Amino acid sequence: MTQKSNETRHALHARSRESNAAVAEVIVPQGTDMPVARPVPVQTSGRLEFAARCPQCRSWHRHIGLGEKDAPCGAHYLLQFKNKEAA
């Protein structure tokens, strides 16, 4: 194995650990094991959509409504705004 490919492998492994750490910080409400994603409203030319960072793959997914969602990556999460009374 060359020095360059060995360095690349170590860099990819380090990035994988960082991704796993980010996924571990997902919001999980008490009494349920479903992660929660916080939406960002996006007004398109035809409708209101909601973008959210996926708790599993950390990519942005867009949805047309709130509630329980199945993301394109296979993740299942609850898309809801933060309750201002709980803050």
Coordinates of C-alpha atoms in Angstrom, one line a residue:
M1 CA 0.0 0.0 0.0
T2 CA 1.4 3.4 -0.9
Q3 CA 1.8 6.3 1.5
K4 CA -0.8 8.4 -0.3
S5 CA -3.5 5.7 -0.2
N6 CA -2.8 4.9 3.4
E7 CA -3.3 8.6 4.3
T8 CA -6.5 8.7 2.3
R9 CA -7.8 5.6 4.2
H10 CA -7.0 7.3 7.5
A11 CA -8.7 10.5 6.5
L12 CA -11.9 8.7 5.4
H13 CA -11.9 6.8 8.7
A14 CA -11.6 10.0 10.7
R15 CA -14.4 11.6 8.7
S16 CA -16.6 8.5 9.4
R17 CA -16.1 8.9 13.1
E18 CA -17.0 12.6 12.9
S19 CA -20.2 11.6 11.0
N20 CA -21.1 9.0 13.6
A21 CA -20.6 11.6 16.4
A22 CA -22.9 14.1 14.6
V23 CA -25.6 11.4 14.2
A24 CA -25.4 10.6 18.0
E25 CA -26.6 14.2 18.8
V26 CA -30.0 13.6 17.3
I27 CA -33.0 14.9 19.3
V28 CA -35.1 12.0 20.6
P29 CA -38.1 13.0 22.7
Q30 CA -38.7 11.2 26.0
G31 CA -41.1 8.3 25.7
T32 CA -40.3 7.6 22.0
D33 CA -37.3 6.3 20.1
M34 CA -38.1 8.3 16.9
P35 CA -35.6 11.1 16.2
V36 CA -37.0 14.6 15.5
A37 CA -35.9 16.8 12.6
R38 CA -36.5 20.5 12.8
P39 CA -38.0 21.9 9.5
V40 CA -37.0 25.1 7.7
P41 CA -39.9 26.5 5.6
V42 CA -39.1 26.9 1.9
Q43 CA -41.6 28.8 -0.3
T44 CA -41.3 27.4 -3.9
S45 CA -43.2 28.9 -6.9
G46 CA -46.0 26.4 -6.4
R47 CA -46.2 25.4 -2.8
L48 CA -44.7 25.6 0.7
E49 CA -42.2 22.9 1.5
F50 CA -40.2 22.0 4.5
A51 CA -36.4 21.3 4.4
A52 CA -34.8 19.4 7.3
R53 CA -31.3 17.9 8.0
C54 CA -31.7 14.2 8.2
P55 CA -30.8 12.7 11.6
Q56 CA -29.4 9.6 9.8
C57 CA -27.4 10.7 6.8
R58 CA -27.1 14.4 7.7
S59 CA -28.2 15.5 4.2
W60 CA -31.0 18.0 3.6
H61 CA -34.4 16.4 2.6
R62 CA -37.5 18.3 1.5
H63 CA -41.0 17.4 2.4
I64 CA -44.4 18.8 1.6
G65 CA -45.9 18.4 5.1
L66 CA -45.1 17.9 8.8
G67 CA -45.3 14.7 10.8
E68 CA -43.8 11.2 10.5
K69 CA -41.6 11.0 7.4
D70 CA -39.7 8.4 5.5
A71 CA -36.7 10.0 3.9
P72 CA -35.2 9.0 0.5
C73 CA -32.1 7.6 2.4
G74 CA -34.4 5.2 4.3
A75 CA -34.5 7.2 7.6
H76 CA -37.8 7.4 9.5
Y77 CA -38.2 10.5 11.7
L78 CA -40.7 13.1 13.0
L79 CA -40.6 16.4 11.2
Q80 CA -41.9 19.1 13.7
F81 CA -41.2 22.6 14.8
K82 CA -39.7 23.2 18.2
N83 CA -42.4 23.8 20.9
K84 CA -41.8 27.4 22.2
E85 CA -43.3 26.6 25.6
A86 CA -40.7 23.8 26.2
A87 CA -37.8 26.2 25.5

